[in-house]
mmCIF file of C-alpha atoms in Angstrom:
data_model
loop_
_atom_site.group_PDB
_atom_site.id
_atom_site.type_symbol
_atom_site.label_atom_id
_atom_site.label_comp_id
_atom_site.label_asym_id
_atom_site.label_seq_id
_atom_site.Cartn_x
_atom_site.Cartn_y
_atom_site.Cartn_z
ATOM 1 C CA MET A 1020 144.627 138.738 118.915
ATOM 2 C CA VAL A 1021 141.806 137.711 116.567
ATOM 3 C CA GLN A 1022 141.151 133.981 116.341
ATOM 4 C CA PRO A 1023 139.140 131.879 113.856
ATOM 5 C CA VAL A 1024 135.470 131.927 114.767
ATOM 6 C CA PRO A 1025 133.674 128.708 115.762
ATOM 7 C CA VAL A 1026 130.734 128.313 113.404
ATOM 8 C CA ASP A 1027 128.232 128.474 116.258
ATOM 9 C CA CYS A 1028 129.609 131.755 117.662
ATOM 10 C CA GLU A 1029 126.952 133.959 116.179
ATOM 11 C CA PHE A 1030 123.569 135.246 117.235
ATOM 12 C CA SER A 1031 120.567 135.552 114.956
ATOM 13 C CA GLN A 1032 116.800 135.513 115.334
ATOM 14 C CA PRO A 1033 114.359 133.982 112.859
ATOM 15 C CA GLY A 1034 112.316 136.681 111.186
ATOM 16 C CA TYR A 1035 114.579 139.553 112.259
ATOM 17 C CA PHE A 1036 117.554 141.485 111.039
ATOM 18 C CA VAL A 1037 120.035 141.564 113.945
ATOM 19 C CA TRP A 1038 122.529 144.435 114.055
ATOM 20 C CA CYS A 1039 124.938 146.057 116.478
ATOM 21 C CA GLY A 1040 125.698 144.018 119.615
ATOM 22 C CA ALA A 1041 126.771 145.413 122.990
ATOM 23 C CA PRO A 1042 128.065 142.701 125.381
ATOM 24 C CA VAL A 1043 128.794 142.951 129.097
ATOM 25 C CA ARG A 1044 129.707 140.506 131.853
ATOM 26 C CA GLY A 1045 127.198 140.882 134.660
ATOM 27 C CA ALA A 1046 127.679 140.690 138.414
ATOM 28 C CA ASP A 1047 125.752 137.406 138.179
ATOM 29 C CA GLY A 1048 128.632 135.849 136.220
ATOM 30 C CA LYS A 1049 126.540 135.605 133.071
ATOM 31 C CA TYR A 1050 127.043 137.392 129.775
ATOM 32 C CA HIS A 1051 124.492 139.870 128.539
ATOM 33 C CA LEU A 1052 124.002 141.113 124.993
ATOM 34 C CA PHE A 1053 122.017 144.121 123.802
ATOM 35 C CA TYR A 1054 121.343 144.397 120.097
ATOM 36 C CA SER A 1055 119.197 146.098 117.487
ATOM 37 C CA ARG A 1056 116.569 144.109 115.621
ATOM 38 C CA TRP A 1057 113.767 144.796 113.156
ATOM 39 C CA PRO A 1058 111.456 142.486 111.215
ATOM 40 C CA VAL A 1059 112.671 141.023 107.939
ATOM 41 C CA LYS A 1060 109.108 141.414 106.699
ATOM 42 C CA ASN A 1061 108.872 145.178 106.611
ATOM 43 C CA PRO A 1062 108.256 147.447 103.617
ATOM 44 C CA ASN A 1063 111.670 149.093 103.948
ATOM 45 C CA GLY A 1064 113.966 146.054 104.013
ATOM 46 C CA PHE A 1065 117.293 145.939 105.826
ATOM 47 C CA ALA A 1066 117.921 149.575 104.945
ATOM 48 C CA PRO A 1067 116.350 151.955 105.528
ATOM 49 C CA GLY A 1068 114.220 149.640 107.675
ATOM 50 C CA TRP A 1069 116.603 150.056 110.611
ATOM 51 C CA ALA A 1070 115.698 153.738 110.904
ATOM 52 C CA ILE A 1071 111.945 153.114 110.917
ATOM 53 C CA HIS A 1072 111.392 149.769 112.683
ATOM 54 C CA SER A 1073 114.363 148.983 114.980
ATOM 55 C CA GLU A 1074 114.114 148.142 118.672
ATOM 56 C CA ILE A 1075 116.798 147.198 121.210
ATOM 57 C CA ALA A 1076 116.470 143.640 122.479
ATOM 58 C CA TYR A 1077 118.294 141.620 125.126
ATOM 59 C CA ALA A 1078 119.840 138.136 125.217
ATOM 60 C CA VAL A 1079 121.867 136.226 127.821
ATOM 61 C CA ALA A 1080 124.453 133.416 127.850
ATOM 62 C CA ASP A 1081 126.427 131.368 130.365
ATOM 63 C CA GLN A 1082 129.666 131.638 128.361
ATOM 64 C CA PRO A 1083 131.339 134.625 126.652
ATOM 65 C CA LEU A 1084 130.881 133.215 123.155
ATOM 66 C CA GLY A 1085 127.351 132.010 123.770
ATOM 67 C CA PRO A 1086 125.003 130.564 122.844
ATOM 68 C CA TYR A 1087 122.976 133.694 123.581
ATOM 69 C CA LYS A 1088 119.248 133.315 124.094
ATOM 70 C CA PHE A 1089 116.667 136.024 123.533
ATOM 71 C CA VAL A 1090 115.032 137.283 126.738
ATOM 72 C CA ASN A 1091 112.978 140.361 125.908
ATOM 73 C CA VAL A 1092 112.861 143.771 124.270
ATOM 74 C CA ALA A 1093 114.949 145.955 126.567
ATOM 75 C CA LEU A 1094 114.006 149.360 125.152
ATOM 76 C CA PRO A 1095 110.733 149.275 123.218
ATOM 77 C CA ALA A 1096 109.405 152.252 121.299
ATOM 78 C CA ARG A 1097 107.716 154.623 123.772
ATOM 79 C CA GLY A 1098 105.043 156.232 121.651
ATOM 80 C CA THR A 1099 103.239 159.250 123.083
ATOM 81 C CA ASN A 1100 103.971 161.003 126.353
ATOM 82 C CA ALA A 1101 100.668 160.927 128.240
ATOM 83 C CA ALA A 1102 101.605 164.064 130.162
ATOM 84 C CA THR A 1103 102.141 166.203 127.055
ATOM 85 C CA GLY A 1104 100.179 164.405 124.356
ATOM 86 C CA LYS A 1105 103.276 164.560 122.138
ATOM 87 C CA LYS A 1106 105.591 161.831 120.966
ATOM 88 C CA PHE A 1107 108.632 161.005 123.056
ATOM 89 C CA TRP A 1108 111.948 161.746 121.349
ATOM 90 C CA ASP A 1109 112.387 157.933 121.107
ATOM 91 C CA ALA A 1110 108.735 157.259 120.314
ATOM 92 C CA ASP A 1111 109.219 154.977 117.316
ATOM 93 C CA VAL A 1112 112.737 153.526 117.225
ATOM 94 C CA THR A 1113 115.595 152.476 119.502
ATOM 95 C CA HIS A 1114 118.901 151.519 117.886
ATOM 96 C CA ASN A 1115 122.709 151.360 118.278
ATOM 97 C CA PRO A 1116 123.047 150.110 121.894
ATOM 98 C CA ASN A 1117 126.297 150.696 123.795
ATOM 99 C CA ILE A 1118 126.585 149.294 127.332
ATOM 100 C CA VAL A 1119 128.795 150.650 130.124
ATOM 101 C CA LEU A 1120 129.125 149.394 133.704
ATOM 102 C CA ARG A 1121 129.838 152.159 136.217
ATOM 103 C CA GLY A 1122 129.643 151.958 139.998
ATOM 104 C CA GLY A 1123 127.354 148.936 139.952
ATOM 105 C CA LYS A 1124 124.935 150.597 137.513
ATOM 106 C CA TYR A 1125 124.378 149.520 133.934
ATOM 107 C CA LEU A 1126 124.262 152.423 131.495
ATOM 108 C CA LEU A 1127 122.661 151.607 128.167
ATOM 109 C CA TYR A 1128 123.417 154.355 125.659
ATOM 110 C CA TYR A 1129 121.316 154.293 122.518
ATOM 111 C CA VAL A 1130 119.824 156.171 119.595
ATOM 112 C CA GLY A 1131 116.125 156.953 119.460
ATOM 113 C CA ASN A 1132 113.957 158.654 116.904
ATOM 114 C CA GLN A 1133 110.390 159.517 116.014
ATOM 115 C CA GLY A 1134 108.875 160.135 112.630
ATOM 116 C CA ASP A 1135 106.131 159.659 110.087
ATOM 117 C CA GLY A 1136 107.194 156.384 108.466
ATOM 118 C CA ASN A 1137 109.451 158.049 105.902
ATOM 119 C CA TYR A 1138 113.183 157.407 106.098
ATOM 120 C CA PRO A 1139 114.482 161.016 106.039
ATOM 121 C CA THR A 1140 112.179 162.047 108.891
ATOM 122 C CA HIS A 1141 113.258 159.182 111.147
ATOM 123 C CA ARG A 1142 116.939 159.428 110.258
ATOM 124 C CA ASN A 1143 117.060 163.188 110.803
ATOM 125 C CA HIS A 1144 115.273 162.903 114.150
ATOM 126 C CA GLN A 1145 117.988 160.655 115.606
ATOM 127 C CA ARG A 1146 119.056 161.697 119.091
ATOM 128 C CA ILE A 1147 121.130 160.030 121.827
ATOM 129 C CA GLY A 1148 119.847 158.846 125.193
ATOM 130 C CA VAL A 1149 120.828 156.675 128.131
ATOM 131 C CA ALA A 1150 118.813 154.205 130.186
ATOM 132 C CA ILE A 1151 119.973 153.167 133.667
ATOM 133 C CA ALA A 1152 119.434 149.916 135.571
ATOM 134 C CA ASP A 1153 120.761 148.060 138.603
ATOM 135 C CA LYS A 1154 120.798 144.788 136.659
ATOM 136 C CA PRO A 1155 121.306 144.055 132.970
ATOM 137 C CA GLU A 1156 117.834 142.527 132.767
ATOM 138 C CA GLY A 1157 116.363 145.839 133.939
ATOM 139 C CA PRO A 1158 114.036 147.483 134.687
ATOM 140 C CA TRP A 1159 115.464 150.419 132.753
ATOM 141 C CA ARG A 1160 114.945 154.032 133.759
ATOM 142 C CA ARG A 1161 114.584 156.217 130.684
ATOM 143 C CA PHE A 1162 114.467 159.974 130.349
ATOM 144 C CA ASP A 1163 112.052 162.334 128.670
ATOM 145 C CA GLN A 1164 114.843 164.194 126.885
ATOM 146 C CA PRO A 1165 117.933 163.014 124.987
ATOM 147 C CA ILE A 1166 121.312 163.451 126.665
ATOM 148 C CA VAL A 1167 122.979 164.551 123.420
ATOM 149 C CA ASP A 1168 120.791 166.648 121.147
ATOM 150 C CA VAL A 1169 121.459 168.548 117.947
ATOM 151 C CA SER A 1170 123.104 171.950 118.224
ATOM 152 C CA ALA A 1171 120.883 175.006 117.941
ATOM 153 C CA ASP A 1172 123.443 176.637 115.644
ATOM 154 C CA ALA A 1173 122.366 175.636 112.127
ATOM 155 C CA GLY A 1174 125.981 175.943 111.000
ATOM 156 C CA ALA A 1175 127.296 173.423 113.527
ATOM 157 C CA PHE A 1176 128.585 170.024 112.405
ATOM 158 C CA ASP A 1177 125.886 168.345 114.545
ATOM 159 C CA SER A 1178 122.878 170.496 113.695
ATOM 160 C CA LEU A 1179 120.753 167.912 111.827
ATOM 161 C CA CYS A 1180 121.082 164.620 113.726
ATOM 162 C CA VAL A 1181 123.278 162.811 116.257
ATOM 163 C CA ALA A 1182 123.692 159.049 116.542
ATOM 164 C CA ASN A 1183 125.884 156.002 117.286
ATOM 165 C CA PRO A 1184 127.095 156.767 120.832
ATOM 166 C CA ALA A 1185 130.351 155.237 122.074
ATOM 167 C CA ALA A 1186 130.720 155.781 125.815
ATOM 168 C CA ALA A 1187 133.363 155.029 128.426
ATOM 169 C CA VAL A 1188 134.027 155.751 132.083
ATOM 170 C CA ARG A 1189 136.764 158.342 132.493
ATOM 171 C CA PRO A 1190 139.590 157.974 135.047
ATOM 172 C CA ASP A 1191 137.883 160.529 137.308
ATOM 173 C CA GLY A 1192 134.611 158.558 137.269
ATOM 174 C CA GLY A 1193 132.922 160.845 134.783
ATOM 175 C CA LEU A 1194 131.753 159.792 131.338
ATOM 176 C CA ILE A 1195 132.828 160.479 127.797
ATOM 177 C CA VAL A 1196 130.642 159.931 124.735
ATOM 178 C CA ILE A 1197 131.859 160.025 121.154
ATOM 179 C CA TYR A 1198 128.969 160.497 118.758
ATOM 180 C CA LYS A 1199 128.252 160.557 115.033
ATOM 181 C CA ALA A 1200 126.722 163.749 113.658
ATOM 182 C CA VAL A 1201 125.397 165.279 110.458
ATOM 183 C CA PRO A 1202 125.093 169.029 109.732
ATOM 184 C CA ILE A 1203 122.239 170.900 108.122
ATOM 185 C CA VAL A 1204 122.989 171.843 104.515
ATOM 186 C CA PRO A 1205 120.413 174.101 102.857
ATOM 187 C CA GLY A 1206 118.733 172.322 99.970
ATOM 188 C CA LYS A 1207 119.878 168.853 101.055
ATOM 189 C CA VAL A 1208 117.307 166.812 102.977
ATOM 190 C CA MET A 1209 119.946 164.400 104.309
ATOM 191 C CA GLY A 1210 122.393 167.151 105.239
ATOM 192 C CA GLY A 1211 126.150 167.091 104.852
ATOM 193 C CA ASN A 1212 129.064 164.798 105.605
ATOM 194 C CA VAL A 1213 129.169 162.630 108.708
ATOM 195 C CA ARG A 1214 131.426 163.925 111.486
ATOM 196 C CA TYR A 1215 132.267 162.820 115.042
ATOM 197 C CA GLY A 1216 132.099 164.893 118.206
ATOM 198 C CA VAL A 1217 132.716 164.408 121.920
ATOM 199 C CA ALA A 1218 130.566 165.153 124.974
ATOM 200 C CA VAL A 1219 131.432 164.643 128.646
ATOM 201 C CA ALA A 1220 129.442 164.406 131.876
ATOM 202 C CA ASP A 1221 130.135 164.013 135.577
ATOM 203 C CA LYS A 1222 127.248 161.583 136.079
ATOM 204 C CA PRO A 1223 125.151 159.308 133.858
ATOM 205 C CA GLU A 1224 122.080 161.541 133.904
ATOM 206 C CA GLY A 1225 124.159 164.456 132.623
ATOM 207 C CA PRO A 1226 124.320 167.191 131.695
ATOM 208 C CA TYR A 1227 126.551 166.123 128.805
ATOM 209 C CA VAL A 1228 128.696 169.020 127.640
ATOM 210 C CA LYS A 1229 129.862 169.059 124.045
ATOM 211 C CA GLN A 1230 133.579 169.662 123.609
ATOM 212 C CA PRO A 1231 135.212 171.872 120.972
ATOM 213 C CA GLY A 1232 136.388 170.320 117.747
ATOM 214 C CA ARG A 1233 135.823 166.984 116.056
ATOM 215 C CA VAL A 1234 137.497 163.581 116.234
ATOM 216 C CA PHE A 1235 138.358 160.726 113.838
ATOM 217 C CA GLU A 1236 138.534 163.167 110.953
ATOM 218 C CA ALA A 1237 140.804 163.169 107.916
ATOM 219 C CA GLU A 1238 143.607 165.718 108.104
ATOM 220 C CA GLY A 1239 146.253 167.114 105.786
ATOM 221 C CA GLU A 1240 146.520 165.336 102.440
ATOM 222 C CA ASP A 1241 143.934 162.766 103.532
ATOM 223 C CA ALA A 1242 141.334 165.502 103.918
ATOM 224 C CA LYS A 1243 141.702 166.370 100.233
ATOM 225 C CA LYS A 1244 140.641 162.844 99.257
ATOM 226 C CA HIS A 1245 138.420 161.556 102.075
ATOM 227 C CA TRP A 1246 135.946 163.154 104.451
ATOM 228 C CA MET A 1247 135.903 160.189 106.843
ATOM 229 C CA LEU A 1248 138.617 157.646 107.665
ATOM 230 C CA ALA A 1249 137.173 155.869 110.713
ATOM 231 C CA GLU A 1250 133.560 155.042 111.584
ATOM 232 C CA ASP A 1251 131.577 153.627 114.502
ATOM 233 C CA PRO A 1252 134.258 153.495 117.209
ATOM 234 C CA TYR A 1253 133.923 151.403 120.350
ATOM 235 C CA ILE A 1254 135.905 153.070 123.143
ATOM 236 C CA TRP A 1255 137.206 152.127 126.591
ATOM 237 C CA PHE A 1256 139.763 153.366 129.115
ATOM 238 C CA SER A 1257 142.486 151.046 130.395
ATOM 239 C CA ARG A 1258 144.771 151.625 133.341
ATOM 240 C CA LYS A 1259 146.365 148.238 132.740
ATOM 241 C CA TYR A 1260 147.348 148.939 129.145
ATOM 242 C CA GLY A 1261 149.079 152.296 129.229
ATOM 243 C CA ASN A 1262 146.623 154.372 131.252
ATOM 244 C CA ARG A 1263 144.831 155.613 128.148
ATOM 245 C CA TYR A 1264 141.756 155.314 125.972
ATOM 246 C CA TYR A 1265 141.492 152.826 123.147
ATOM 247 C CA ALA A 1266 139.069 152.592 120.252
ATOM 248 C CA VAL A 1267 138.249 149.936 117.680
ATOM 249 C CA ALA A 1268 136.673 151.465 114.584
ATOM 250 C CA ARG A 1269 135.834 150.596 110.997
ATOM 251 C CA ASP A 1270 138.653 151.491 108.612
ATOM 252 C CA VAL A 1271 136.568 153.215 105.961
ATOM 253 C CA VAL A 1272 139.113 153.471 103.123
ATOM 254 C CA GLY A 1273 141.785 151.028 104.298
ATOM 255 C CA LYS A 1274 144.300 153.609 105.498
ATOM 256 C CA PHE A 1275 145.094 151.777 108.747
ATOM 257 C CA THR A 1276 144.611 148.088 107.930
ATOM 258 C CA GLY A 1277 145.120 148.003 104.188
ATOM 259 C CA ALA A 1278 141.545 146.821 103.770
ATOM 260 C CA SER A 1279 138.502 149.028 103.294
ATOM 261 C CA GLY A 1280 135.971 147.830 105.850
ATOM 262 C CA GLY A 1281 138.582 146.365 108.183
ATOM 263 C CA LEU A 1282 138.781 147.191 111.886
ATOM 264 C CA ALA A 1283 141.573 149.366 113.288
ATOM 265 C CA LEU A 1284 142.865 150.157 116.775
ATOM 266 C CA PHE A 1285 143.332 153.749 117.939
ATOM 267 C CA GLU A 1286 144.584 155.258 121.198
ATOM 268 C CA SER A 1287 144.292 158.552 123.053
ATOM 269 C CA VAL A 1288 145.585 159.961 126.328
ATOM 270 C CA ASP A 1289 142.585 162.256 126.817
ATOM 271 C CA GLY A 1290 139.741 160.924 124.643
ATOM 272 C CA PHE A 1291 139.840 164.031 122.439
ATOM 273 C CA HIS A 1292 142.980 163.487 120.365
ATOM 274 C CA TRP A 1293 143.287 160.106 118.666
ATOM 275 C CA ASN A 1294 146.048 158.350 116.756
ATOM 276 C CA ALA A 1295 146.367 154.953 115.151
ATOM 277 C CA ALA A 1296 148.034 152.441 117.473
ATOM 278 C CA THR A 1297 151.552 151.198 116.726
ATOM 279 C CA HIS A 1298 150.023 148.033 115.298
ATOM 280 C CA PRO A 1299 146.579 149.241 114.180
ATOM 281 C CA LYS A 1300 145.206 146.244 112.316
ATOM 282 C CA VAL A 1301 142.583 144.373 114.333
ATOM 283 C CA LEU A 1302 140.792 142.658 111.471
ATOM 284 C CA GLY A 1303 140.793 142.754 107.688
ATOM 285 C CA ALA A 1304 137.795 143.078 105.423
ATOM 286 C CA ARG A 1305 136.821 139.472 106.184
ATOM 287 C CA PHE A 1306 137.229 137.059 109.090
ATOM 288 C CA ASN A 1307 137.951 133.338 109.164
ATOM 289 C CA TRP A 1308 135.586 130.692 110.427
ATOM 290 C CA ALA A 1309 137.103 127.778 112.335
ATOM 291 C CA ASP A 1310 135.931 125.379 109.605
ATOM 292 C CA GLY A 1311 138.367 126.997 107.184
ATOM 293 C CA THR A 1312 135.879 129.163 105.296
ATOM 294 C CA THR A 1313 135.914 132.940 105.057
ATOM 295 C CA SER A 1314 133.104 135.323 105.927
ATOM 296 C CA HIS A 1315 130.998 136.753 103.108
ATOM 297 C CA GLN A 1316 131.112 140.276 104.489
ATOM 298 C CA ASN A 1317 133.090 142.482 106.843
ATOM 299 C CA VAL A 1318 132.326 143.180 110.507
ATOM 300 C CA GLU A 1319 130.593 146.450 111.403
ATOM 301 C CA ARG A 1320 129.540 148.128 114.651
ATOM 302 C CA PRO A 1321 132.438 146.585 116.664
ATOM 303 C CA ALA A 1322 132.212 146.124 120.433
ATOM 304 C CA LEU A 1323 134.433 144.343 122.926
ATOM 305 C CA LEU A 1324 133.499 141.967 125.705
ATOM 306 C CA LEU A 1325 135.874 142.826 128.539
ATOM 307 C CA ASP A 1326 136.896 140.685 131.499
ATOM 308 C CA GLY A 1327 138.049 143.468 133.780
ATOM 309 C CA GLU A 1328 140.358 145.338 131.418
ATOM 310 C CA ASP A 1329 141.169 142.364 129.201
ATOM 311 C CA PRO A 1330 139.364 142.020 125.858
ATOM 312 C CA VAL A 1331 138.145 138.427 125.501
ATOM 313 C CA ALA A 1332 135.900 138.672 122.445
ATOM 314 C CA LEU A 1333 135.114 141.051 119.611
ATOM 315 C CA PHE A 1334 131.420 141.354 118.798
ATOM 316 C CA GLY A 1335 130.146 142.858 115.580
ATOM 317 C CA ALA A 1336 127.398 142.866 112.992
ATOM 318 C CA THR A 1337 127.720 141.181 109.622
ATOM 319 C CA ASP A 1338 125.721 139.882 106.659
ATOM 320 C CA GLY A 1339 123.569 142.940 106.099
ATOM 321 C CA TYR A 1340 121.407 143.282 102.979
ATOM 322 C CA GLN A 1341 120.685 139.512 102.817
ATOM 323 C CA LYS A 1342 123.662 138.796 100.566
ATOM 324 C CA ASN A 1343 124.565 135.153 99.894
ATOM 325 C CA GLY A 1344 121.299 134.062 101.476
ATOM 326 C CA ARG A 1345 122.389 135.110 104.973
ATOM 327 C CA ILE A 1346 120.449 137.574 107.103
ATOM 328 C CA ALA A 1347 122.085 140.223 109.317
ATOM 329 C CA ARG A 1348 123.436 138.802 112.567
ATOM 330 C CA ASN A 1349 125.966 139.334 115.344
ATOM 331 C CA VAL A 1350 129.215 137.386 115.328
ATOM 332 C CA HIS A 1351 131.411 136.727 118.397
ATOM 333 C CA ILE A 1352 135.119 136.576 117.554
ATOM 334 C CA PRO A 1353 137.426 135.032 120.192
ATOM 335 C CA LEU A 1354 140.578 136.958 121.113
ATOM 336 C CA LYS A 1355 143.933 135.774 122.390
ATOM 337 C CA PRO A 1356 145.273 137.502 125.535
ATOM 338 C CA ALA A 1357 146.416 140.966 124.523
ATOM 339 C CA GLY A 1358 149.890 140.964 126.083
ATOM 340 C CA ASN A 1359 150.069 144.629 125.230
ATOM 341 C CA LEU A 1360 147.917 146.741 122.962
#
């Protein structure tokens, strides 16, 4: 499905690191992109600058592959709640956008945090929220509390922080959210190993109910060698392609694509139990530009631009850490018609 990428099919902003990238086709026939950005000139660099300085911005294009043009900051930091005198849960940072269209409403899932300027504080205060709008340009209705919070049980796999939401509309009209989580580990400021959980809701506002167990986790012999095989899934449900859920995720150790950092396709009949697709390789550790050159880095934070149920482009972040003189950006990879997944 993946095609060589025209050299102009990328989105960057002078003076900013650009990461993530959540595209959606609007009712207006235009294409809308939500992304994370933070200033290149910050004392924390690319990382951990994302956790301390990021905000979710918005761009628009007339064509699926762009060019996308910056419009505004969709979800700015909210600061202090005037009613309580305390910081909002997303007072300082918004990050990791994921956009879902449901019943004519745009649901922008995201990570927020608040902290004291130090990386561990901001990272460990990550929580998941949703903003709702009638149009992709907003205005966005935000909530005073996160929709997915850490578990009160200190021994739970999601007791320290929750992040990176991947949401989809379920066949019954409800919502499913897969989320990244980290547990509290006594004596370790950053906690334990990253895990993934699932929460479901009947309506966008919630409540979101966490489901038993974990997903995208190494099992059997793999669990003896690796604690995580897949990272940062993008999920969707397709009636057209088998009446099931699909996910594109980063292949952490190369088990599914043969390339560590590649992108792999997974499927599930219920959203809770996932397996690699029959042909799991979506992308290797690098992608090809249409001019015959190869990318310097892999694609992370994958997301699909869908036309109905048909994937037309794969969006993702690349060029983090300013390697090879390039600054983090979003790339738009054209896809051939799926035929079948």
